[in-house]
Coordinates of N, CA and C in Angstrom, one line a residue:
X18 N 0.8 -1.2 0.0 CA 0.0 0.0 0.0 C 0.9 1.2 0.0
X19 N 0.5 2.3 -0.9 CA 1.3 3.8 -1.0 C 0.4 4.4 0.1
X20 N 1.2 5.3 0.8 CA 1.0 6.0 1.9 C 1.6 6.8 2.2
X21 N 1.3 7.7 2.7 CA 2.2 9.1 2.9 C 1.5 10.7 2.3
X22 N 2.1 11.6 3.4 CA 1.9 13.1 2.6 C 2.4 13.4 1.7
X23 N 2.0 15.1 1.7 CA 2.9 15.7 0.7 C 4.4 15.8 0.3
X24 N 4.9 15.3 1.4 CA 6.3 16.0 1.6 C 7.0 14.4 1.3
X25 N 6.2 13.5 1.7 CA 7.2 12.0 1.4 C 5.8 11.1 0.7
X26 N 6.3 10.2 0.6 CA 5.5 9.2 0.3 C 6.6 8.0 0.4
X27 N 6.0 6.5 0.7 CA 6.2 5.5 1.0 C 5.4 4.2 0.3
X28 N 6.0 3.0 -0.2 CA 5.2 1.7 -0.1 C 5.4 1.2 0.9
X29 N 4.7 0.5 1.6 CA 4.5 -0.4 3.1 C 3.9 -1.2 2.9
X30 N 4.3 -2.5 3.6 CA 3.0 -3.7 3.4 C 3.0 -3.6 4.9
X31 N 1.1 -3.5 5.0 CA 0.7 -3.4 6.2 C 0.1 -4.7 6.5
X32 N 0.5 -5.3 7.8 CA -0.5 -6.3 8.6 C -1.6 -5.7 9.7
X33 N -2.7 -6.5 9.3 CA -3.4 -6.1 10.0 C -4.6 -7.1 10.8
X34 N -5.2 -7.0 11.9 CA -6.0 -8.0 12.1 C -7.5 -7.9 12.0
X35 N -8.4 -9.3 12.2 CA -9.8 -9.6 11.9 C -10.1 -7.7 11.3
X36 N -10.1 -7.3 13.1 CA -10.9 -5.8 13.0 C -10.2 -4.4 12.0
X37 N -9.0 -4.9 10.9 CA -8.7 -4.2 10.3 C -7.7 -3.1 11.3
X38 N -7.1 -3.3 12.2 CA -6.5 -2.4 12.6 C -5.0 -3.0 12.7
X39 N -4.1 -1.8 12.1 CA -2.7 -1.8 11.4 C -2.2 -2.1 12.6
X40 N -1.4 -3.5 12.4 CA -0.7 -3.9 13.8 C 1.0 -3.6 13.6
X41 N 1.5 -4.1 12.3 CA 2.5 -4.5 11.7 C 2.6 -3.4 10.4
X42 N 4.0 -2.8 10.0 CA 4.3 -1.6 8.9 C 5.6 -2.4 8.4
X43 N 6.0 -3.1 7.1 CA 7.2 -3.2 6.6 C 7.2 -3.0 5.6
X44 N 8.9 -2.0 5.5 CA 9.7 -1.4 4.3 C 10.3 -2.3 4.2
X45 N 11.3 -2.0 3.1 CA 12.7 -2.3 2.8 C 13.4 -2.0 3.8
X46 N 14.0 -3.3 4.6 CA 14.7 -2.4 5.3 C 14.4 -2.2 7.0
X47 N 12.9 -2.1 7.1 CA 12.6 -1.7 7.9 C 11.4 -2.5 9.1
X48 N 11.3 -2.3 10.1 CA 9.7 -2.9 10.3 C 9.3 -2.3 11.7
X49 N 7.4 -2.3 11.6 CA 7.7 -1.0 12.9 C 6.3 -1.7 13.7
X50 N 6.4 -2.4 14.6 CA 5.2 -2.8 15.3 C 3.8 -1.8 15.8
X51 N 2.9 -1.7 15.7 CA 1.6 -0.9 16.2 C 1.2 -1.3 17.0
X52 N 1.1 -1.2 18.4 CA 0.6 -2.3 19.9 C -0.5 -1.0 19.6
X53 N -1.8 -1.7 20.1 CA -3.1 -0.7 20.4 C -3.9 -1.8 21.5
X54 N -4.2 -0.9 22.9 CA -5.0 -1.8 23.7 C -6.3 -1.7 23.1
X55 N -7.1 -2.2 23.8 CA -8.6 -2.7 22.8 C -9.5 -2.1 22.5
X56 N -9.2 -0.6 22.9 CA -9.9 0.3 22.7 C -9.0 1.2 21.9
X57 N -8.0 1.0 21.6 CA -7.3 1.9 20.5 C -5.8 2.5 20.3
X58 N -6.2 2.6 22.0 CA -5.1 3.2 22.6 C -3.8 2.9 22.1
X59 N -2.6 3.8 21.5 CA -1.2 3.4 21.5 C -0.6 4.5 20.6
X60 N 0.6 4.1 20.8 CA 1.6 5.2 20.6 C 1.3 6.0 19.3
X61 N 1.1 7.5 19.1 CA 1.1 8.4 18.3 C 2.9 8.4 17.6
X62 N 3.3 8.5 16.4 CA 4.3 7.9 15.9 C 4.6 9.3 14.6
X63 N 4.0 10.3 15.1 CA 4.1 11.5 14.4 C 3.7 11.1 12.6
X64 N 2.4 10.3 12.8 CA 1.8 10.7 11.5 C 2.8 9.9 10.5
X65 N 3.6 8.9 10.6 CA 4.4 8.2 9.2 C 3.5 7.5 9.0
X66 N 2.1 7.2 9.6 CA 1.0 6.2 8.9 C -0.2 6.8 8.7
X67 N -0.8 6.3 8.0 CA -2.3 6.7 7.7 C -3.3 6.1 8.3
X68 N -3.1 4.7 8.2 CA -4.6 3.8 8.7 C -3.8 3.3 10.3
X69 N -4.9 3.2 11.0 CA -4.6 2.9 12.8 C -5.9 2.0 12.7
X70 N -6.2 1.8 14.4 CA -7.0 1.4 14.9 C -8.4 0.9 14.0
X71 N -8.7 -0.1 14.3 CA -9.9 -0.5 12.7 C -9.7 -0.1 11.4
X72 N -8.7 -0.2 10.8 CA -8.4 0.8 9.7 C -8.9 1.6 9.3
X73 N -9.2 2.9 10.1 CA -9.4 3.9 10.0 C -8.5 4.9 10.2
X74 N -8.9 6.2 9.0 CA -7.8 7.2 9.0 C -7.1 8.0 9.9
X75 N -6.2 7.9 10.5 CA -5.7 8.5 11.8 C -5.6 10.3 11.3
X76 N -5.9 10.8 12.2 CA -5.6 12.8 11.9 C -4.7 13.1 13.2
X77 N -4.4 14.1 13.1 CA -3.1 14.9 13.8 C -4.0 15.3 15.0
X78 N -4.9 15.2 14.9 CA -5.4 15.8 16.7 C -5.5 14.0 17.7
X79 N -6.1 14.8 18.8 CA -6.3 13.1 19.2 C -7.3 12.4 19.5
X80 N -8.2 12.8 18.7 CA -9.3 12.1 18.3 C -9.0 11.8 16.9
X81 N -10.0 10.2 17.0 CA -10.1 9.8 15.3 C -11.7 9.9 15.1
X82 N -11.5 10.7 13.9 CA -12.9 10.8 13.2 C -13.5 9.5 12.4
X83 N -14.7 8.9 12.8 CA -15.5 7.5 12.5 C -16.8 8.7 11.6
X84 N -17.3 7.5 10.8 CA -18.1 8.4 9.3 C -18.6 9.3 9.4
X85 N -16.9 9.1 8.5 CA -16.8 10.1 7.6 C -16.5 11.9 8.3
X86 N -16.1 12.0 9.5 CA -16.1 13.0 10.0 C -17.4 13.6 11.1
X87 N -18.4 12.5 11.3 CA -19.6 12.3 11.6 C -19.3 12.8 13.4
X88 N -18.3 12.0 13.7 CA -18.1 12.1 15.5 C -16.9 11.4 15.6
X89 N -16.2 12.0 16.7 CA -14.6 12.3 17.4 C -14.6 11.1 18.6
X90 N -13.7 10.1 18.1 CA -13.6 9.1 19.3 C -12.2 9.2 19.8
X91 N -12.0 9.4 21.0 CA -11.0 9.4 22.0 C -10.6 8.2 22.6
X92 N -9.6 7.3 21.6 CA -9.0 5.9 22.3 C -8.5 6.4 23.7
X93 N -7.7 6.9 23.8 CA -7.3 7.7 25.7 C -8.7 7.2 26.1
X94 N -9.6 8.1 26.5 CA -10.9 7.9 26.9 C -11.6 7.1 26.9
X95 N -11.6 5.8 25.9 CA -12.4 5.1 25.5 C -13.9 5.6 25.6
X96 N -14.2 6.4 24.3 CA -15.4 7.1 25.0 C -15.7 7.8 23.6
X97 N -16.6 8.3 22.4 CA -16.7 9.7 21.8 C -16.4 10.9 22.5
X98 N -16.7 12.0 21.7 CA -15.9 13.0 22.2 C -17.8 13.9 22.3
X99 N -18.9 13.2 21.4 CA -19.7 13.7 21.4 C -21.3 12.6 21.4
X100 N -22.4 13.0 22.2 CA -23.6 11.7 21.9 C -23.9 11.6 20.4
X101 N -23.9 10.3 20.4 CA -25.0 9.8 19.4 C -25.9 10.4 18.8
X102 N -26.5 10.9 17.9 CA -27.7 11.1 17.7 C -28.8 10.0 17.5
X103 N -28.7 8.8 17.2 CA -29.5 7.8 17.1 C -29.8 7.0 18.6
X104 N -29.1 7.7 19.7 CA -29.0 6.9 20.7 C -30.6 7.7 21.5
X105 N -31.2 7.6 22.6 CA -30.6 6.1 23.2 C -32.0 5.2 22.8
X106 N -32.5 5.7 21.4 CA -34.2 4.8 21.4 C -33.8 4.1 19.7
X107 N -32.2 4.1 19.2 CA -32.4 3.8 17.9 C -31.3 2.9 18.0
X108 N -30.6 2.3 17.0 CA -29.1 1.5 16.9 C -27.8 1.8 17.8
X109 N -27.9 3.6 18.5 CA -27.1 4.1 18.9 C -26.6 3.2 20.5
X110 N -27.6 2.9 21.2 CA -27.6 2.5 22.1 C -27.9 3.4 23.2
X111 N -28.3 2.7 24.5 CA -28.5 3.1 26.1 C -27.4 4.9 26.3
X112 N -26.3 4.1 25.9 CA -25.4 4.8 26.3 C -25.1 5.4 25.1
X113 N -24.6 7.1 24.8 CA -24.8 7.5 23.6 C -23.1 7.9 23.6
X114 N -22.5 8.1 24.6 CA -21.0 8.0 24.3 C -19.8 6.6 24.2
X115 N -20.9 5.7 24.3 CA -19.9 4.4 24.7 C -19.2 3.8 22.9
X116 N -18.7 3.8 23.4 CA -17.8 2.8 21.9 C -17.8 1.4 21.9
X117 N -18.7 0.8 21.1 CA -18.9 -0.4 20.5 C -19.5 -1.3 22.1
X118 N -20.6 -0.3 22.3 CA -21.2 -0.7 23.8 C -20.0 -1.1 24.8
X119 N -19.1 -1.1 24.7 CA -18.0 -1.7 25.5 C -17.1 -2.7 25.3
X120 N -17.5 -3.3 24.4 CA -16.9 -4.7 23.7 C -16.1 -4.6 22.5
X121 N -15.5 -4.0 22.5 CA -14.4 -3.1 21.3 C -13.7 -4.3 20.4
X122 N -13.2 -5.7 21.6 CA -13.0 -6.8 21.2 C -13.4 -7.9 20.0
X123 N -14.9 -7.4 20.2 CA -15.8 -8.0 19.4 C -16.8 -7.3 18.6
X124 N -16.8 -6.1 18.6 CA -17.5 -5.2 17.6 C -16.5 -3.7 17.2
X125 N -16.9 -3.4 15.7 CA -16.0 -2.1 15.6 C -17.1 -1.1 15.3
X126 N -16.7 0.2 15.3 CA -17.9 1.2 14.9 C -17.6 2.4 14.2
X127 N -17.0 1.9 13.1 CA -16.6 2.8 11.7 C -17.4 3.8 11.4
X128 N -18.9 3.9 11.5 CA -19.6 4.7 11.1 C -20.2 5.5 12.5
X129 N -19.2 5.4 13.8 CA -19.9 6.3 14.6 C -21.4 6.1 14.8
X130 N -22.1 5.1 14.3 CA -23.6 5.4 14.8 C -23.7 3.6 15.1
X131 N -23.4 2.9 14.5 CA -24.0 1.4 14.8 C -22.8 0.4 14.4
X132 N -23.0 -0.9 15.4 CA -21.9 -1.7 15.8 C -21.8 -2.7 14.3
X133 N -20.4 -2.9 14.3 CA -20.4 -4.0 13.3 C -19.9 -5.2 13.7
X134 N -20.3 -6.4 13.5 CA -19.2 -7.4 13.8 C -17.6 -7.3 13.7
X135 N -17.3 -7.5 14.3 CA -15.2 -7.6 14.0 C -15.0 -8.9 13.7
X136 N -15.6 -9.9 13.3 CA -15.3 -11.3 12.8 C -16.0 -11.6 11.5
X137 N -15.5 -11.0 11.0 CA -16.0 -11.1 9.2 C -16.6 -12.4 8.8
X138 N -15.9 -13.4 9.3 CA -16.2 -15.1 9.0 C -17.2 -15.9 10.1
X139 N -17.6 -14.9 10.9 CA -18.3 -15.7 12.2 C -19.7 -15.5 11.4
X140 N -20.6 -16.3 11.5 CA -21.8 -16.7 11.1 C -22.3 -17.5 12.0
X141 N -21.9 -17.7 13.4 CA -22.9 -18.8 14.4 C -24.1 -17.7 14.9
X142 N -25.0 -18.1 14.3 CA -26.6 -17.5 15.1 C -26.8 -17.3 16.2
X143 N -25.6 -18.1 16.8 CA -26.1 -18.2 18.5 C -25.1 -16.9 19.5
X144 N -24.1 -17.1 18.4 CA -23.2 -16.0 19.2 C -23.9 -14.3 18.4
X145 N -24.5 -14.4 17.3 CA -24.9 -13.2 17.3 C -27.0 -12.6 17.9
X146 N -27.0 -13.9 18.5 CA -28.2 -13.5 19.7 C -27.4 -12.9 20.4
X147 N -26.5 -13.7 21.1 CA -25.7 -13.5 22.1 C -25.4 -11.9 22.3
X148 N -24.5 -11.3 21.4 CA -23.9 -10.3 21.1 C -24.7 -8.8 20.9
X149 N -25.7 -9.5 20.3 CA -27.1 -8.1 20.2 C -28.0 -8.3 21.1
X150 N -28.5 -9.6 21.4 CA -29.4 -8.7 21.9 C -29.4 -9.1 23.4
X151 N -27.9 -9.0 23.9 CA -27.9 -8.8 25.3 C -28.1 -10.6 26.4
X152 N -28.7 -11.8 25.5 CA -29.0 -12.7 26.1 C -28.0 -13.9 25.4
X153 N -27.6 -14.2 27.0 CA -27.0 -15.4 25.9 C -27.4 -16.3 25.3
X154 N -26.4 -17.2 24.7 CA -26.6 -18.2 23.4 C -26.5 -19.3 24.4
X155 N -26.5 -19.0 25.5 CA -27.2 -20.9 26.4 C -28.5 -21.0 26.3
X156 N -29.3 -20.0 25.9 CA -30.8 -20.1 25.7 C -31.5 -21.3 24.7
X157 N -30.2 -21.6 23.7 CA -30.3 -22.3 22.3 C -30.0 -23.7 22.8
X158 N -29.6 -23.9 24.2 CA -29.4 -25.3 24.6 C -30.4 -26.1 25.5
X159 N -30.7 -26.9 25.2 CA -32.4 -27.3 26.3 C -31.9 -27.7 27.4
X160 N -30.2 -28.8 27.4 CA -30.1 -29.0 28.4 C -29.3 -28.0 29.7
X161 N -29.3 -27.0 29.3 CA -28.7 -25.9 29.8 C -29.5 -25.7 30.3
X162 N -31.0 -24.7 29.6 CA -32.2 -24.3 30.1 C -32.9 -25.1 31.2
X163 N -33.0 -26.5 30.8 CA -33.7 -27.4 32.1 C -33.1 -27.7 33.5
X164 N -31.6 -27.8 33.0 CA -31.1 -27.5 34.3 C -30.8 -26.0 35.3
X165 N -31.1 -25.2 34.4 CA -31.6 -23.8 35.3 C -32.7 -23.6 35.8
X166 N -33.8 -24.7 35.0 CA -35.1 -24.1 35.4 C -35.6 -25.3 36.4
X167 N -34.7 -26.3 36.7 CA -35.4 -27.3 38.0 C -35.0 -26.5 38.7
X168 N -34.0 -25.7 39.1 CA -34.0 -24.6 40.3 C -34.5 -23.5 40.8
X169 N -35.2 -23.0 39.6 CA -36.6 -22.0 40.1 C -37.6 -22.4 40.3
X170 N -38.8 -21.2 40.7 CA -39.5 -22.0 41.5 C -40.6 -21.8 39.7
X171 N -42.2 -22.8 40.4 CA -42.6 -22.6 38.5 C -42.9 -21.0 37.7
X172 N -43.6 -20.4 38.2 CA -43.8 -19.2 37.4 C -42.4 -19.0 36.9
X173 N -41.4 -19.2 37.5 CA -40.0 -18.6 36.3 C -39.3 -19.3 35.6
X174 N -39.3 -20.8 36.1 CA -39.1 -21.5 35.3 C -39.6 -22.2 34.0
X175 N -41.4 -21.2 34.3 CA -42.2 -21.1 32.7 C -41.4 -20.2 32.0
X176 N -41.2 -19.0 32.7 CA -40.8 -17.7 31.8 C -39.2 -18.2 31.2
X177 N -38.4 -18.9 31.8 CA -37.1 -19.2 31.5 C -37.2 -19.9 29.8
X178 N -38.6 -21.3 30.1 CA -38.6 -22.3 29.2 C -39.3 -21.3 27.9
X179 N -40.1 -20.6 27.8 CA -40.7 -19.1 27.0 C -39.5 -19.2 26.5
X180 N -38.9 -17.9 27.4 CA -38.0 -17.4 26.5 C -36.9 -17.8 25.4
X181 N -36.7 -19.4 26.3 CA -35.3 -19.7 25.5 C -36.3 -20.6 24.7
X182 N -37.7 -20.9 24.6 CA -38.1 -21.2 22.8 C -38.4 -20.1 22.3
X183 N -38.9 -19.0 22.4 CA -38.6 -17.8 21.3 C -36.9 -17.5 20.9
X184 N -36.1 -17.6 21.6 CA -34.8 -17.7 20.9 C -34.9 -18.5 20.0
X185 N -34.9 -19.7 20.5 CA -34.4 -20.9 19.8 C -35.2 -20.8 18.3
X186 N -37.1 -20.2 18.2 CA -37.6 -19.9 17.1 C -36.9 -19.1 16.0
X187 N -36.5 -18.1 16.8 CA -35.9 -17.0 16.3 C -34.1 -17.5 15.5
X188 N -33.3 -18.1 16.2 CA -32.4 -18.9 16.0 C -32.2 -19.7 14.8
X189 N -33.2 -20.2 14.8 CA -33.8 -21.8 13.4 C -33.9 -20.4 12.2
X190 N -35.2 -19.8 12.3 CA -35.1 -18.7 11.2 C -34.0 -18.0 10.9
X191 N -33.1 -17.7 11.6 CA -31.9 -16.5 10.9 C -30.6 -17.8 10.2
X192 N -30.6 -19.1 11.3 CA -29.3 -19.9 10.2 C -30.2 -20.5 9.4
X193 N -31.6 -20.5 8.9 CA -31.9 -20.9 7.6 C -31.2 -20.1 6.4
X194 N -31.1 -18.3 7.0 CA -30.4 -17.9 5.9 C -29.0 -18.1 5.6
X195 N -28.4 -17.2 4.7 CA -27.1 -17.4 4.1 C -26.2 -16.7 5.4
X196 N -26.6 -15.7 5.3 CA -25.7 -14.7 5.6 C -26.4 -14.1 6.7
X197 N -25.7 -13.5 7.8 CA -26.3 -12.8 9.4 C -27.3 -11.5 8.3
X198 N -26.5 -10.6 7.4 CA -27.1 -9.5 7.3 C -28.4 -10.0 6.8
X199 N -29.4 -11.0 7.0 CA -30.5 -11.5 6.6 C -31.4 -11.6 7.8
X200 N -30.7 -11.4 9.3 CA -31.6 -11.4 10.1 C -32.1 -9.6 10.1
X201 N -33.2 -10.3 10.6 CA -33.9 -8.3 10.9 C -33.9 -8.4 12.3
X202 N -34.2 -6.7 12.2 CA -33.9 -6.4 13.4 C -35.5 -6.6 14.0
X203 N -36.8 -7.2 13.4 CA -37.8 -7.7 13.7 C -37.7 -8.7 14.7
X204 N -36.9 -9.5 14.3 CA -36.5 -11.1 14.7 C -35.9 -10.5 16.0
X205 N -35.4 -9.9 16.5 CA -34.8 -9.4 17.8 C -36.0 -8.9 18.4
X206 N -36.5 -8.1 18.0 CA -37.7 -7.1 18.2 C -38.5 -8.5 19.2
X207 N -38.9 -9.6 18.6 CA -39.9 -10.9 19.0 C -39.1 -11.5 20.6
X208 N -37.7 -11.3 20.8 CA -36.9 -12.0 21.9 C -37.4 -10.8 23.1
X209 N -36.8 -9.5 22.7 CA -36.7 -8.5 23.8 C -38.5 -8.3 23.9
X210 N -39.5 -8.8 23.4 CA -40.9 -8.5 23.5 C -41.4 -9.6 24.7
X211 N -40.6 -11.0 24.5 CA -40.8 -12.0 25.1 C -40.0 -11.8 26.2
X212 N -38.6 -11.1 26.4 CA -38.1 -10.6 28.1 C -38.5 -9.8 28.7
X213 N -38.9 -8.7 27.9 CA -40.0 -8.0 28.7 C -41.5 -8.6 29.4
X214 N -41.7 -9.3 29.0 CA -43.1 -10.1 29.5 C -42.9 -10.9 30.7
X215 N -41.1 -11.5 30.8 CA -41.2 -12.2 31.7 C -40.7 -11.3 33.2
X216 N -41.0 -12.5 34.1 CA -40.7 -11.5 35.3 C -39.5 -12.6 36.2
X217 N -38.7 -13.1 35.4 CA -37.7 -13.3 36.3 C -36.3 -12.1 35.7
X218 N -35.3 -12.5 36.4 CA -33.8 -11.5 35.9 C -32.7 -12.1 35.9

């Protein structure tokens, strides 16, 4: 990849991982590690690179701007620099400064407003209940569920065996498709309608 300002320019072959973020820089000659803790954080190197953290364009202040110049995220901080506008009743989330709700590990948020997967190749249904909508993917196992629910008493251990078959409904429909971006956000919509109803926690 060509990279560089006005004043130089460079080829580099850049490594980088799942989430796209520049770990590894080698020249001829040369090679320069990028350590970033999991929120971004790491050494500013006076601008000899262009792409950082999620491969996104790094700028000279110390915030990096996520789409497109949209809102100012502070790896130091782990935090934006500004709320959401979609938060806290749209994609944006509860929390309208948080970055990738907390889980930086497992989701990136390039466009400043909504989380993306960071595992390009991951397609288990169960880990992306899991991941959105807040409930785990032990719901999808009966014998998980039954052995939780001989230990409540019956009203919750109705609402336990409910919920984890509206997952599991919900579950069967989205790996019928190809691909995750086939689930709706409907199909979520039917889980959190069914936690709300119940009255255990």
């Amino acid at each position: 990849m060509r990279q560089g300002f006005k004043k130089s320019s460079e080829t580099v072959c850049l490594a980088t991982d799942t989430q796209g973020s520049v770990l590894h820089r080698h020249k001829p000659q040369e090679q320069h590690s990028c350590p970033y803790t999991v929120f971004g954080f790491g050494p500013f190197d006076g601008m000899t690179r262009l792409l950082g953290f999620t491969g996104v364009h790094r700028e000279k202040t110390i915030s990096t701007l996520l789409g497109n110049g949209y809102r100012g995220y502070r790896t130091a901080l782990m935090r934006f620099n500004s709320p959401d506008s979609w938060s806290p009743f749209e994609c944006g989330g509860l929390n309208s400064y948080a970055y990738c709700q907390g889980d930086p590990v497992n989701m990136t948020d390039r466009s400043g407003h909504a989380l993306d997967l960071s595992l390009p190749g991951k397609t288990n249904t169960a880990w992306h209940i899991d991941k959105l909508s807040g409930w785990p993917a032990l719901l999808l196992n009966n014998s998980v569920v039954d052995g939780i629910a001989k230990h409540l008493p019956g009203t919750e251990a109705n609402n336990l065996k409910t919920l984890a078959k509206e997952t599991r409904l919900v579950a069967t429909k989205a790996s019928n498709k190809v691909t995750f971006e086939n689930i709706t956000s409907d199909n979520y919509r039917n889980i959190l309608d069914t936690i709300h109803k119940s009255h255990f926690t």
